[in-house]
Coordinates of C-alpha atoms in Angstrom, one line a residue:
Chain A
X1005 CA 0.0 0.0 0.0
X1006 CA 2.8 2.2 1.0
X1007 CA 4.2 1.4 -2.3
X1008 CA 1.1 2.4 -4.3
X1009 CA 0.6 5.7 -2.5
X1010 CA 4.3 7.0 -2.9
X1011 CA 3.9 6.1 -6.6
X1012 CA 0.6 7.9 -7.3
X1013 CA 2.0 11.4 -4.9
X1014 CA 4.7 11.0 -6.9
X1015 CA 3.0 11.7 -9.7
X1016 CA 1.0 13.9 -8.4
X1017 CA 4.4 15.6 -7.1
X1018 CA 5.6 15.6 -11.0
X1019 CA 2.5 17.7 -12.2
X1020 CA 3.2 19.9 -9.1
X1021 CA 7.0 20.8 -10.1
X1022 CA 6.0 21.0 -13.8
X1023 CA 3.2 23.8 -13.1
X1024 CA 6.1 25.3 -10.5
X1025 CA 8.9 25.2 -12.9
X1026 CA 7.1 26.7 -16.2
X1027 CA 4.9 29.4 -13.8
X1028 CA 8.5 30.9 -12.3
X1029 CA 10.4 30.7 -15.6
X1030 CA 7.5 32.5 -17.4
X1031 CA 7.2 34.7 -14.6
X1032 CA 10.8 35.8 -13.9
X1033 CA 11.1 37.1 -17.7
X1034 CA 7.4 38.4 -17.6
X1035 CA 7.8 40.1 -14.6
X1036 CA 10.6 42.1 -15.4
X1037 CA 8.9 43.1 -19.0
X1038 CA 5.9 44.2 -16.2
X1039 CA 8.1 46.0 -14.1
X1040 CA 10.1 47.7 -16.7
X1041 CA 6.5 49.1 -17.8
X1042 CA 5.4 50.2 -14.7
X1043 CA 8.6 52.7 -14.9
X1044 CA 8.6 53.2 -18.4
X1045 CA 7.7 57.3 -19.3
X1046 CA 4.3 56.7 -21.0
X1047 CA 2.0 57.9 -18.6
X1048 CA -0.6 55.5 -20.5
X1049 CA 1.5 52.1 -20.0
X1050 CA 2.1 53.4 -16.6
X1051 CA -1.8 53.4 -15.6
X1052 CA -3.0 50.4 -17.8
X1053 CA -0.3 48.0 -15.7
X1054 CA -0.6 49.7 -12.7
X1055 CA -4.5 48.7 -12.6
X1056 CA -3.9 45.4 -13.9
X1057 CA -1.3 44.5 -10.7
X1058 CA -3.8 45.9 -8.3
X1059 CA -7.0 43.3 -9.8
X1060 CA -4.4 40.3 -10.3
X1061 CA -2.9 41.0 -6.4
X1062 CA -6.6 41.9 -5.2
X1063 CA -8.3 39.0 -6.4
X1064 CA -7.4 35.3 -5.3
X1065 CA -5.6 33.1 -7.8
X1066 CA -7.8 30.8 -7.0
X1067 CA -10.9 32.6 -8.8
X1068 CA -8.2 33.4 -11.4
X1069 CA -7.5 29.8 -12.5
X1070 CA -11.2 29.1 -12.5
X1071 CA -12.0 32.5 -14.9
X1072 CA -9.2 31.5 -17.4
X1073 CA -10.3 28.1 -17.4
X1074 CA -14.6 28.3 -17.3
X1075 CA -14.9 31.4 -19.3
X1076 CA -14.1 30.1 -22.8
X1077 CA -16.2 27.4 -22.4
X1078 CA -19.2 29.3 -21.0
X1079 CA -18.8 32.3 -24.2
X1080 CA -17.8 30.5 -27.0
X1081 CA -19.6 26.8 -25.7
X1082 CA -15.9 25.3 -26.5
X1083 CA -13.0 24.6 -24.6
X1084 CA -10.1 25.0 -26.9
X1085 CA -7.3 21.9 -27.6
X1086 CA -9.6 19.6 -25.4
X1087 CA -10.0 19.4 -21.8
X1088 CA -6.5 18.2 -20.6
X1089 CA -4.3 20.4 -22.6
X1090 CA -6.7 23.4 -21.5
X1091 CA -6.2 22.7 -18.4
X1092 CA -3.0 23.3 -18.3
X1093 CA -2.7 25.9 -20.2
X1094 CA -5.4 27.6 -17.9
X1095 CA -3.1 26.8 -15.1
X1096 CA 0.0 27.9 -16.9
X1097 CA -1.5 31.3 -18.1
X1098 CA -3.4 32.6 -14.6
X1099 CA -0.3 31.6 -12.4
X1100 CA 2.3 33.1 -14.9
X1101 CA 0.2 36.2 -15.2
X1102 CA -0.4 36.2 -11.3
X1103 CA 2.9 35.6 -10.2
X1104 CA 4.8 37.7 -12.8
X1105 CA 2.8 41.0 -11.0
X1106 CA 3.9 39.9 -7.6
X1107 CA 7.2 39.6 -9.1
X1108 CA 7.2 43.2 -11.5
X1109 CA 6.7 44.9 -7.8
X1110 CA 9.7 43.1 -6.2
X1111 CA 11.8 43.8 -9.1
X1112 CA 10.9 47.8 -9.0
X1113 CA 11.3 47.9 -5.8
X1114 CA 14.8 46.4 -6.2
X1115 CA 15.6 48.3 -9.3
X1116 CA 14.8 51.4 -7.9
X1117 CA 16.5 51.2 -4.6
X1118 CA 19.8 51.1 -6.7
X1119 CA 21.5 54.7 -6.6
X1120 CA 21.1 57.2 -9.4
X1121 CA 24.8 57.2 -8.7
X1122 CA 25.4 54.0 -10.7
X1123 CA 23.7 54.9 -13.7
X1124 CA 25.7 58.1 -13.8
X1125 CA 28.8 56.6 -13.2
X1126 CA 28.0 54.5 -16.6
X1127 CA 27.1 57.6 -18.5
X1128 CA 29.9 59.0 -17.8
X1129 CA 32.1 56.0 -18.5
X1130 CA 29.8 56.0 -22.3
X1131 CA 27.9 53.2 -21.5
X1132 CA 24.5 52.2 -23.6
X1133 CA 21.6 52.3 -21.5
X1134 CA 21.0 48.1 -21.9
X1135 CA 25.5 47.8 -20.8
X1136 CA 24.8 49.8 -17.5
X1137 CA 21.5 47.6 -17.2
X1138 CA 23.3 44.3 -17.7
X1139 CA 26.9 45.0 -16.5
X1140 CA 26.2 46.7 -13.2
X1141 CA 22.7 47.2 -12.0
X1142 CA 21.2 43.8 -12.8
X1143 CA 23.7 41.7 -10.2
X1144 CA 22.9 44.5 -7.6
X1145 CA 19.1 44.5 -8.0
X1146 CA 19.2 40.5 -7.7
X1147 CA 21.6 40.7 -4.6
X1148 CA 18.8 42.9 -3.2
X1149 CA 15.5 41.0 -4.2
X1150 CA 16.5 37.4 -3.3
X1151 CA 15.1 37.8 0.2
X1152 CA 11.6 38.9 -1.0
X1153 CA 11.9 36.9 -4.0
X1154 CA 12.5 33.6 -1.5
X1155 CA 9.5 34.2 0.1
X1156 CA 7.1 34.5 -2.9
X1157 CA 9.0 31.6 -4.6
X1158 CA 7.9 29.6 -2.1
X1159 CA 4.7 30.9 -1.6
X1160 CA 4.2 29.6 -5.3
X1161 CA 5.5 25.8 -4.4
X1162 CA 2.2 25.8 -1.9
X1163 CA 0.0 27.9 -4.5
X1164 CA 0.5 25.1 -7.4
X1165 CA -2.0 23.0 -5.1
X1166 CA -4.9 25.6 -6.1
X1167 CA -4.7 24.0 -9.9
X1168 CA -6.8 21.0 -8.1
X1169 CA -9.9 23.5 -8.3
X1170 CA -10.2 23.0 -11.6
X1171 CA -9.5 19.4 -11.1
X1172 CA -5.6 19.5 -12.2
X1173 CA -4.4 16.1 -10.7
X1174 CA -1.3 17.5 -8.5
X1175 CA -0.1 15.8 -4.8
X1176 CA -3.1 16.7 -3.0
X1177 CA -5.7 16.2 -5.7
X1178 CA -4.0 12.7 -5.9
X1179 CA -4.1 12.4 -1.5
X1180 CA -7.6 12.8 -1.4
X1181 CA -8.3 10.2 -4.3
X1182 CA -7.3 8.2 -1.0
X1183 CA -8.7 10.0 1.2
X1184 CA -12.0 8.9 -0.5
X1185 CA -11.2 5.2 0.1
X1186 CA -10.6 6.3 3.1
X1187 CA -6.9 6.5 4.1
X1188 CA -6.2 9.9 5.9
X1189 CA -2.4 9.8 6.4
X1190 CA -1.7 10.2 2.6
X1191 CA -2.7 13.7 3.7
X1192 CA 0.5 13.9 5.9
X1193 CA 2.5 12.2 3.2
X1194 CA 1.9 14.6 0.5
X1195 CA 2.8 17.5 3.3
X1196 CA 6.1 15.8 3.6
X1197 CA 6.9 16.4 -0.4
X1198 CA 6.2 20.3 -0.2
X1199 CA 8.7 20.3 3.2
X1200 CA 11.1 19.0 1.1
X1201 CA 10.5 21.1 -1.7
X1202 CA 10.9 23.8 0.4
X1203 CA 13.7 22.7 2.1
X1204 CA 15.7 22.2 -0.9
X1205 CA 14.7 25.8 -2.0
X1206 CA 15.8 27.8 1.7
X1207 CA 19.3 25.8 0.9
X1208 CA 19.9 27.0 -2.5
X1209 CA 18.7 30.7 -1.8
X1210 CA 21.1 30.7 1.5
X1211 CA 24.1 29.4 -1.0
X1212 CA 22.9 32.2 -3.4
X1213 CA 23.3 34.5 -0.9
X1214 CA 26.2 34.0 0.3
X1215 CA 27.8 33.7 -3.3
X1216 CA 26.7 37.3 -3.9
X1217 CA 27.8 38.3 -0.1
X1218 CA 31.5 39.3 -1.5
X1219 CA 30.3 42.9 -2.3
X1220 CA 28.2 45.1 -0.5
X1221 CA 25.4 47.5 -1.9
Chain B
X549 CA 41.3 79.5 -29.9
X550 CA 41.2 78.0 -26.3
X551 CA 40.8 73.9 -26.1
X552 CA 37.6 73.6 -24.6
X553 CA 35.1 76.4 -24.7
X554 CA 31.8 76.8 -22.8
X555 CA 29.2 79.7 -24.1
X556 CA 26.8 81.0 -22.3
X557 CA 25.5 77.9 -20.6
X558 CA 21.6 78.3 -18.8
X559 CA 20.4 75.4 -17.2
X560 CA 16.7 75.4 -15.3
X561 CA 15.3 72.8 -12.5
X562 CA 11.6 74.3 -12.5
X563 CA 11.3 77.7 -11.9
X564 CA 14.8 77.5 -10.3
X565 CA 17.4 78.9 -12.6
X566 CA 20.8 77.5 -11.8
X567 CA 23.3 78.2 -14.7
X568 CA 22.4 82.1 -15.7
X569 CA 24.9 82.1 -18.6
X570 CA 28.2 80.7 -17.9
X571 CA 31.2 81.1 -20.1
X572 CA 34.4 80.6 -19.8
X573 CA 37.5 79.5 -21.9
X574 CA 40.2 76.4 -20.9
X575 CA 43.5 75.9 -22.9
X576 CA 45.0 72.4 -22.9
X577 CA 46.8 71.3 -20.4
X578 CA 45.5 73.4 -17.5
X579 CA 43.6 73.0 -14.7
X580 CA 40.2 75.0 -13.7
X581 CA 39.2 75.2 -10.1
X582 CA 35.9 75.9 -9.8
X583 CA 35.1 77.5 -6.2
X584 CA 31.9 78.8 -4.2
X585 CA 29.2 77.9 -2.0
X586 CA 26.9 75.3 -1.9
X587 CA 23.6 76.1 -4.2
X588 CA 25.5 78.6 -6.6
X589 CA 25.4 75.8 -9.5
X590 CA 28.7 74.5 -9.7
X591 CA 28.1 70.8 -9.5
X592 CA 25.4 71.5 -12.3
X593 CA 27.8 73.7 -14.3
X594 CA 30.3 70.4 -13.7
X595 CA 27.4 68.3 -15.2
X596 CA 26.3 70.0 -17.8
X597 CA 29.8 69.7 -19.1
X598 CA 29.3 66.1 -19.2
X599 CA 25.7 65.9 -20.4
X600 CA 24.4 64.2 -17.5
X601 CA 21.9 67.3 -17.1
X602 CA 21.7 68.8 -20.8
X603 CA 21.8 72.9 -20.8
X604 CA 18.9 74.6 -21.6
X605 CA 21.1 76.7 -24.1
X606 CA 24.1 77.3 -24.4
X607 CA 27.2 75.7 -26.7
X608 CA 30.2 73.9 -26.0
X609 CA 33.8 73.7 -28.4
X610 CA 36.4 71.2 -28.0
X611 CA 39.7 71.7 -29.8
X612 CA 37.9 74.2 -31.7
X613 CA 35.2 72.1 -33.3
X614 CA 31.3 72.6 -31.9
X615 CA 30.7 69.5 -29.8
X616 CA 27.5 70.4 -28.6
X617 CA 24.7 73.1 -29.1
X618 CA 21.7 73.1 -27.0
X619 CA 19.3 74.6 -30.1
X620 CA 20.1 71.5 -31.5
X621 CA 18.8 69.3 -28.9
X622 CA 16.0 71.2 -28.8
X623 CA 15.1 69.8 -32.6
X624 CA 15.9 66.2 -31.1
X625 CA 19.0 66.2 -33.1
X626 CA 21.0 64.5 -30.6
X627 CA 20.1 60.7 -30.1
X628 CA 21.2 59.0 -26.8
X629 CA 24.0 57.3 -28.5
X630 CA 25.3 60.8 -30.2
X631 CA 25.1 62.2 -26.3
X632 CA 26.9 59.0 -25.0
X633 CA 29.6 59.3 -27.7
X634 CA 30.1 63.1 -26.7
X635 CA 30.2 62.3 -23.4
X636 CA 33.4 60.1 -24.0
X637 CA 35.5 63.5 -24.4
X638 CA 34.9 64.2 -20.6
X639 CA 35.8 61.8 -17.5
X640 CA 34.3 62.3 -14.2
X641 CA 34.7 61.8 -10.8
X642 CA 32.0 61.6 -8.1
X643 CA 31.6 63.2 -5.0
X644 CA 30.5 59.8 -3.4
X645 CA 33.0 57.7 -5.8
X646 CA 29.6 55.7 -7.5
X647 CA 32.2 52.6 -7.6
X648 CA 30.3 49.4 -9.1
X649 CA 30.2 47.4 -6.0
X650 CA 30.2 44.0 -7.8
X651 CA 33.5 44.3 -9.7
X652 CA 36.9 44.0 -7.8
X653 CA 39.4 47.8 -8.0
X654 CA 40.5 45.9 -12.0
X655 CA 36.9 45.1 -13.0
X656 CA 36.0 48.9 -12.0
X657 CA 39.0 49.9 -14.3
X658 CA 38.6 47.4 -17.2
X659 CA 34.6 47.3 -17.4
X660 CA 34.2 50.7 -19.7
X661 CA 37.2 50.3 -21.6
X662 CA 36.6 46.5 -22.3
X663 CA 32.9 47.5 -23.6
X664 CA 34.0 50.2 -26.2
X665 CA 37.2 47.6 -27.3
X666 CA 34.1 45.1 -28.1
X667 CA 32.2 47.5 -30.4
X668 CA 35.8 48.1 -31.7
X669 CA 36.4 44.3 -32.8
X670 CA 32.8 44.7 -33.7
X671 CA 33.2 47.4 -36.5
X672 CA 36.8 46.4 -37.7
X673 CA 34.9 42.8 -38.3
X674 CA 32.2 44.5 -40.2
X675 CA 35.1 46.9 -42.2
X676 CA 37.1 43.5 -42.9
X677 CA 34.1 41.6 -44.4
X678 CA 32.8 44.5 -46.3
X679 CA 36.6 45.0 -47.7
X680 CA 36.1 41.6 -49.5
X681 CA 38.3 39.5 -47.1
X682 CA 37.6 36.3 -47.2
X683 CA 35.8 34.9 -43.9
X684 CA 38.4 32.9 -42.9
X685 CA 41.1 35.1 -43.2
X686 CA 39.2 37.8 -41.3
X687 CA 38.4 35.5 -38.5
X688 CA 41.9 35.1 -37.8
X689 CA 42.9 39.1 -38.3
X690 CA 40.1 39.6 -35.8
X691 CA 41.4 37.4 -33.4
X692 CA 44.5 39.0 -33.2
X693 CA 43.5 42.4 -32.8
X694 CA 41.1 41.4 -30.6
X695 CA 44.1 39.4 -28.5
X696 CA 46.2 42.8 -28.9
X697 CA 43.6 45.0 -27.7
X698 CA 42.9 42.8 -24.7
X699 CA 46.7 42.5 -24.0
X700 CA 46.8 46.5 -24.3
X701 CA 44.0 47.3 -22.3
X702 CA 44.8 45.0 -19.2
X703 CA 48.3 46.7 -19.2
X704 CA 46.8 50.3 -19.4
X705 CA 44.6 49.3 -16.4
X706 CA 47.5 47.8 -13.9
X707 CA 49.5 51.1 -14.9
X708 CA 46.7 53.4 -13.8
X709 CA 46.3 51.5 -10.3
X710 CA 49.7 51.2 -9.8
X711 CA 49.5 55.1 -11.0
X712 CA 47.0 55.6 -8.2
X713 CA 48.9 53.7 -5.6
X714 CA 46.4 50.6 -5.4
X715 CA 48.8 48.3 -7.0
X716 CA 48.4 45.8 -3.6
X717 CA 44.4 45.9 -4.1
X718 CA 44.3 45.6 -7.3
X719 CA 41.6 42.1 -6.5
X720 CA 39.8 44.0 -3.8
X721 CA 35.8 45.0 -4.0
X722 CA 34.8 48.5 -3.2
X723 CA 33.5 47.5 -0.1
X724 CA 37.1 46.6 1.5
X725 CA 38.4 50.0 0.9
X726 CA 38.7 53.0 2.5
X727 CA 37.0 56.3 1.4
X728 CA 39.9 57.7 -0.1
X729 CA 41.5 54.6 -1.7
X730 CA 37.6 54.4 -3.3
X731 CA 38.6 58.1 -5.3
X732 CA 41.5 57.0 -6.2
X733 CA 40.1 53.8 -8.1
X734 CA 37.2 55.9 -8.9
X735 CA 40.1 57.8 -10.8
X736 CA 41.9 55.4 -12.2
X737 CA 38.5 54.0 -13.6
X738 CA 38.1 57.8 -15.4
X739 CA 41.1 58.0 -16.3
X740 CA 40.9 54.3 -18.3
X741 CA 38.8 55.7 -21.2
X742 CA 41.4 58.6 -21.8
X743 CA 39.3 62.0 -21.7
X744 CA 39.9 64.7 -23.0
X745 CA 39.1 66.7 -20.3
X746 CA 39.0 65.1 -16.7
X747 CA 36.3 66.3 -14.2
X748 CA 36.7 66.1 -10.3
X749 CA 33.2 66.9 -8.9
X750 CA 34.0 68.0 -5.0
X751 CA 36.3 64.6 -4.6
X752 CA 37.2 65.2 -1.3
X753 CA 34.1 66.3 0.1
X754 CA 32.9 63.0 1.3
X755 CA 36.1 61.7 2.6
X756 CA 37.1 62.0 6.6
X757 CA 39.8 64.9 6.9
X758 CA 42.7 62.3 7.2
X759 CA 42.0 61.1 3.9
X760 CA 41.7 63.8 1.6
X761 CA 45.2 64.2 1.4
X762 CA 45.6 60.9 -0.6
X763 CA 43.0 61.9 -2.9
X764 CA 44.2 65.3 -4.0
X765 CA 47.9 63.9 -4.1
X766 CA 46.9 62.2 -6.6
X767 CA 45.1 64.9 -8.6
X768 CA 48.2 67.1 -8.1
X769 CA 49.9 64.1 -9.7
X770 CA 47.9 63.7 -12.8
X771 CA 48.6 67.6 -13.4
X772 CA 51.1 66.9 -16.5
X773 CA 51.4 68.7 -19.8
X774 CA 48.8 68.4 -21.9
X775 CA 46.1 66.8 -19.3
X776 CA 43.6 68.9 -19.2
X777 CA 41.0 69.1 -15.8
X778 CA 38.4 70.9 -14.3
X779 CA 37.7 70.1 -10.0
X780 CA 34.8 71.5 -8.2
X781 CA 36.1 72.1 -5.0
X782 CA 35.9 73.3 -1.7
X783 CA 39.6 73.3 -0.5
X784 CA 41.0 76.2 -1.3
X785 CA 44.8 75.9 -0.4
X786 CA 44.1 72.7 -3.0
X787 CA 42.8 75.3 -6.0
X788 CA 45.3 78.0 -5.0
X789 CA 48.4 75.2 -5.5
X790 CA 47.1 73.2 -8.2
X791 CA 45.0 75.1 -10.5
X792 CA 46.1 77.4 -13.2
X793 CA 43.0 79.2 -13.4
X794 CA 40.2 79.7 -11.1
X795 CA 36.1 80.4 -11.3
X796 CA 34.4 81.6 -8.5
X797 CA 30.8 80.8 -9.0
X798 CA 27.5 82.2 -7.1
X799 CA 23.5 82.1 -8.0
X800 CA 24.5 80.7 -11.7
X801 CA 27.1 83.6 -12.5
X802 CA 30.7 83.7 -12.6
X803 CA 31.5 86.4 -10.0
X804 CA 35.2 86.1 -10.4
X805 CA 37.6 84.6 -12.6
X806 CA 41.8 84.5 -13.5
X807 CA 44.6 82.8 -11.9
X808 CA 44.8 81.5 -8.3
X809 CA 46.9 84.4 -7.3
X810 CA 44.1 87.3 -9.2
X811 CA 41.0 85.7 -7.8
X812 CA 42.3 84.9 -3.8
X813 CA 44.8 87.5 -3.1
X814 CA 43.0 90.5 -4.9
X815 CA 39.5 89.7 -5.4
X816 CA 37.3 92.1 -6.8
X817 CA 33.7 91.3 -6.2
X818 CA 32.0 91.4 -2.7
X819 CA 31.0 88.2 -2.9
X820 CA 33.8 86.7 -3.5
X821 CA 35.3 89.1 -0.5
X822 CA 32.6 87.5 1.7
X823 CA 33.0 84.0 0.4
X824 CA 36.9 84.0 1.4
X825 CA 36.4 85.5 4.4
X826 CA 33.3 83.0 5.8
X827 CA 36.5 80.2 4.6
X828 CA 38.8 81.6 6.8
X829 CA 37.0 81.6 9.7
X830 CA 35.7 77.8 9.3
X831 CA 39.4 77.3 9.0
X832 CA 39.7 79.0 11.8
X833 CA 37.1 77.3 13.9
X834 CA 38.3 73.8 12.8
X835 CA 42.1 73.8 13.0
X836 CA 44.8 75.0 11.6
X837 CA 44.9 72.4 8.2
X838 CA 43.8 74.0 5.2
X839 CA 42.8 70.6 4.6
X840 CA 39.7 69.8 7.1
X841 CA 37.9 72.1 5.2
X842 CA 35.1 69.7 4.3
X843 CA 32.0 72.2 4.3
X844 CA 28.4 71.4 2.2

């Protein structure tokens, strides 16, 4: 039985550091695009994003999984490429687009706590505006943001479980399949997947840390 | 016709006016000292001449060819690349040093220099292949001049530390230096892209008393034939020693200007009466070295 249960939360644990891994890499790079608009000098650009962070932080993620995924269906009376490869994408697109405007505000924050100091200290030198970007604010804007970021990284490890709502098989959509036949310490088991998980993460950020701990900003 | 040559710069924040037509005349080789109290637009006079505020009018020559007009930029004529590639003519060096904290006192050095040596392979490449070379043997003439400038560059940059006096730190970050030995990378670092016109803006104003010596040792020691450099400064034994001409600058105007001995020992202008006199008595008050003078 034991057997049985680690195989199917395993799988369950492979759908759940698929939706992780895509979500953060598609959120990292949209994120940035984000932030990088909510500074940009078009007043317009500046408004439109700013209004779409505050409805994608003010509203859970949880109704924003079930909108992407219901609404198609309920307009058009289709749900496009089928039901499991909508799903996914469903999942994909509302946690990308949700996480990358948690991320945009971390990464202004962090980009903008860097001294006007540094960016003049490139002019002067005649560097282009994407060199002083790239060469010397980027490492210090990542030195700064890890903290924060560690915290809403992790937040997303426990968030990929809202995808069972729209009936995404993760760890604890597959723990309450037995829960139904009516084993409760599954429950536990899956719990002991995300410690790891998180675990494994605190580690790495701590070594990142301290490899960017040889200069100070 | 002097070297470099500022007309008539005006430069605005708001309704503030801060640069009410400045003008003044350098020949190669010398060194201005520009002097006066905190507010009366030196620091922006200091930036202007390295675009990182652009004048609201106003023109700048260089070795007798326009370099920069302010009508112009007011037709969008300038693109940010045309201002960054002006910008090369001028070095300049912080008031708070604006060290990039990631890269060791070499990195700082190299980092510029390396960037412009790229875009150099970059363009002899596309001069080679558009020449009719064939791309193998271009490959292998771009590998060499990229090797040589590599080779060149590192040297250039172990000279100017050594020049500075860092030569033991040469693989230490920012953050393990002191204040002063900060400048003096901070001047090597200018000094790496070869201006034509070096720029001190108050470079001893954040140090500790102690250390300020160091600093302007150094600046006295770049002082060499055909170097040419402007410092913003507030020590005044410093300007009186070093520079071969002085500005004495209050609310955007030039109040006062000639040699060190013209402008300190027979000022003309009440203000500049006022200004020396409000120096001696800080000088006074804090010591007897000329050199604790860290006012503003």
């Amino acid at each position: 039985m034991f057997w049985k249960v680690t195989l199917s939360l395993l799988e369950g644990f492979g759908m759940t550091c698929y939706i992780f891994i895509v979500t953060l890499a598609a959120s990292l790079v949209l994120g940035l695009l984000i932030a990088f608009g909510t500074m940009s000098r078009f007043k317009w650009l500046r408004a439109v994003l700013k209004t779409v962070i505050w409805i994608i932080r003010g509203t859970p993620l949880m109704l924003q999984v079930m909108v992407v995924y219901y609404v198609p269906g309920f307009v058009f009376g289709v749900t496009p490429f089928g039901r499991d490869i909508w799903q996914f994408i469903a999942v994909f697109v509302s946690f990308s687009i949700n996480y990358s405007c948690y991320f945009s505000e971390i990464y202004r924050g962090g980009i903008e706590s860097i001294p006007k100091g540094q960016y003049e200290a490139g002019q002067v030198l005649g560097m282009t505006k994407a060199q002083i970007f790239f060469r010397v604010v980027l490492v210090q804007v990542i030195k700064r943001i890890i903290p924060p970021m560690s915290n809403e990284i992790m937040t997303l490890v426990k968030d990929t479980s809202l995808a069972r709502v729209i009936l995404v098989k993760e760890i604890i959509g597959k723990s309450e399949d037995f829960m139904k036949e009516g084993l409760i310490w599954p429950l536990f088991y899956s719990a002991v997947f995300y410690l790891v998980f998180v675990g494994v993460l605190t580690i790495l950020f701590r070594l990142a840390e301290k490899k960017l701990s040889y200069f100070k900003v | 016709m002097s070297f470099l040559k500022v007309e008539n710069y005006r430069k605005s924040f708001g309704n503030t006016e801060v640069l009410k037509g400045v003008s003044f005349e350098l020949e190669k080789g010398q060194v201005l000292a520009i002097i006066g109290s905190s507010g009366g637009g030196k620091t922006t006079l200091l930036r202007c001449i390295n675009f990182l505020e652009i004048p609201d009018s106003g023109r700048l020559y260089l070795n007798d060819e326009l370099l920069f007009d302010a009508s112009e930029i007011k037709n969008d004529n300038y693109s940010d690349n045309d201002l960054r590639m002006k910008r090369l003519h001028f070095g300049l060096v912080f008031q708070q040093f604006n060290l990039f904290p990631q890269y060791n006192v070499l990195g700082n050095v190299l980092l510029a220099r390396r960037l412009l040596d790229k875009q150099a392979v970059k363009n002899k490449r596309k001069e080679l292949i558009s020449s009719g070379m064939p791309k193998s043997v271009v490959a292998e003439a771009i590998r060499t001049f990229e090797a040589e400038l590599e080779k060149a560059t590192n040297s250039e940059a172990v000279a100017l530390i050594e020049r500075v006096g860092l030569s033991d730190k040469i693989n230490a970050y920012p953050c393990e230096l002191s204040g002063g030995q900060c400048q003096r990378v901070a001047i090597a670092r200018a000094l790496a892209l070869t201006p034509d016109v070096l720029c001190f803006d108050e470079p001893t104003s954040a140090l500790d008393p102690e250390l300020t010596g160091e600093v302007l040792k150094v600046i006295r020691g770049l002082k060499s034939g055909d170097r040419t450099m402007i410092v913003v400064t507030h020590e005044m034994e410093f300007a009186r020693k070093v520079a071969d001409k002085v500005i004495f600058i209050a609310d955007g105007v030039i109040e006062e200007e000639g040699t060190p001995e013209e402008v300190f020992d027979f000022p003309k202008s009440e203000k500049m009466k006022n200004f020396l006199r409000s120096k001696e008595n800080k000088e006074g008050l804090y010591g007897e070295q000329p050199s604790c003078e860290t006012a503003e």
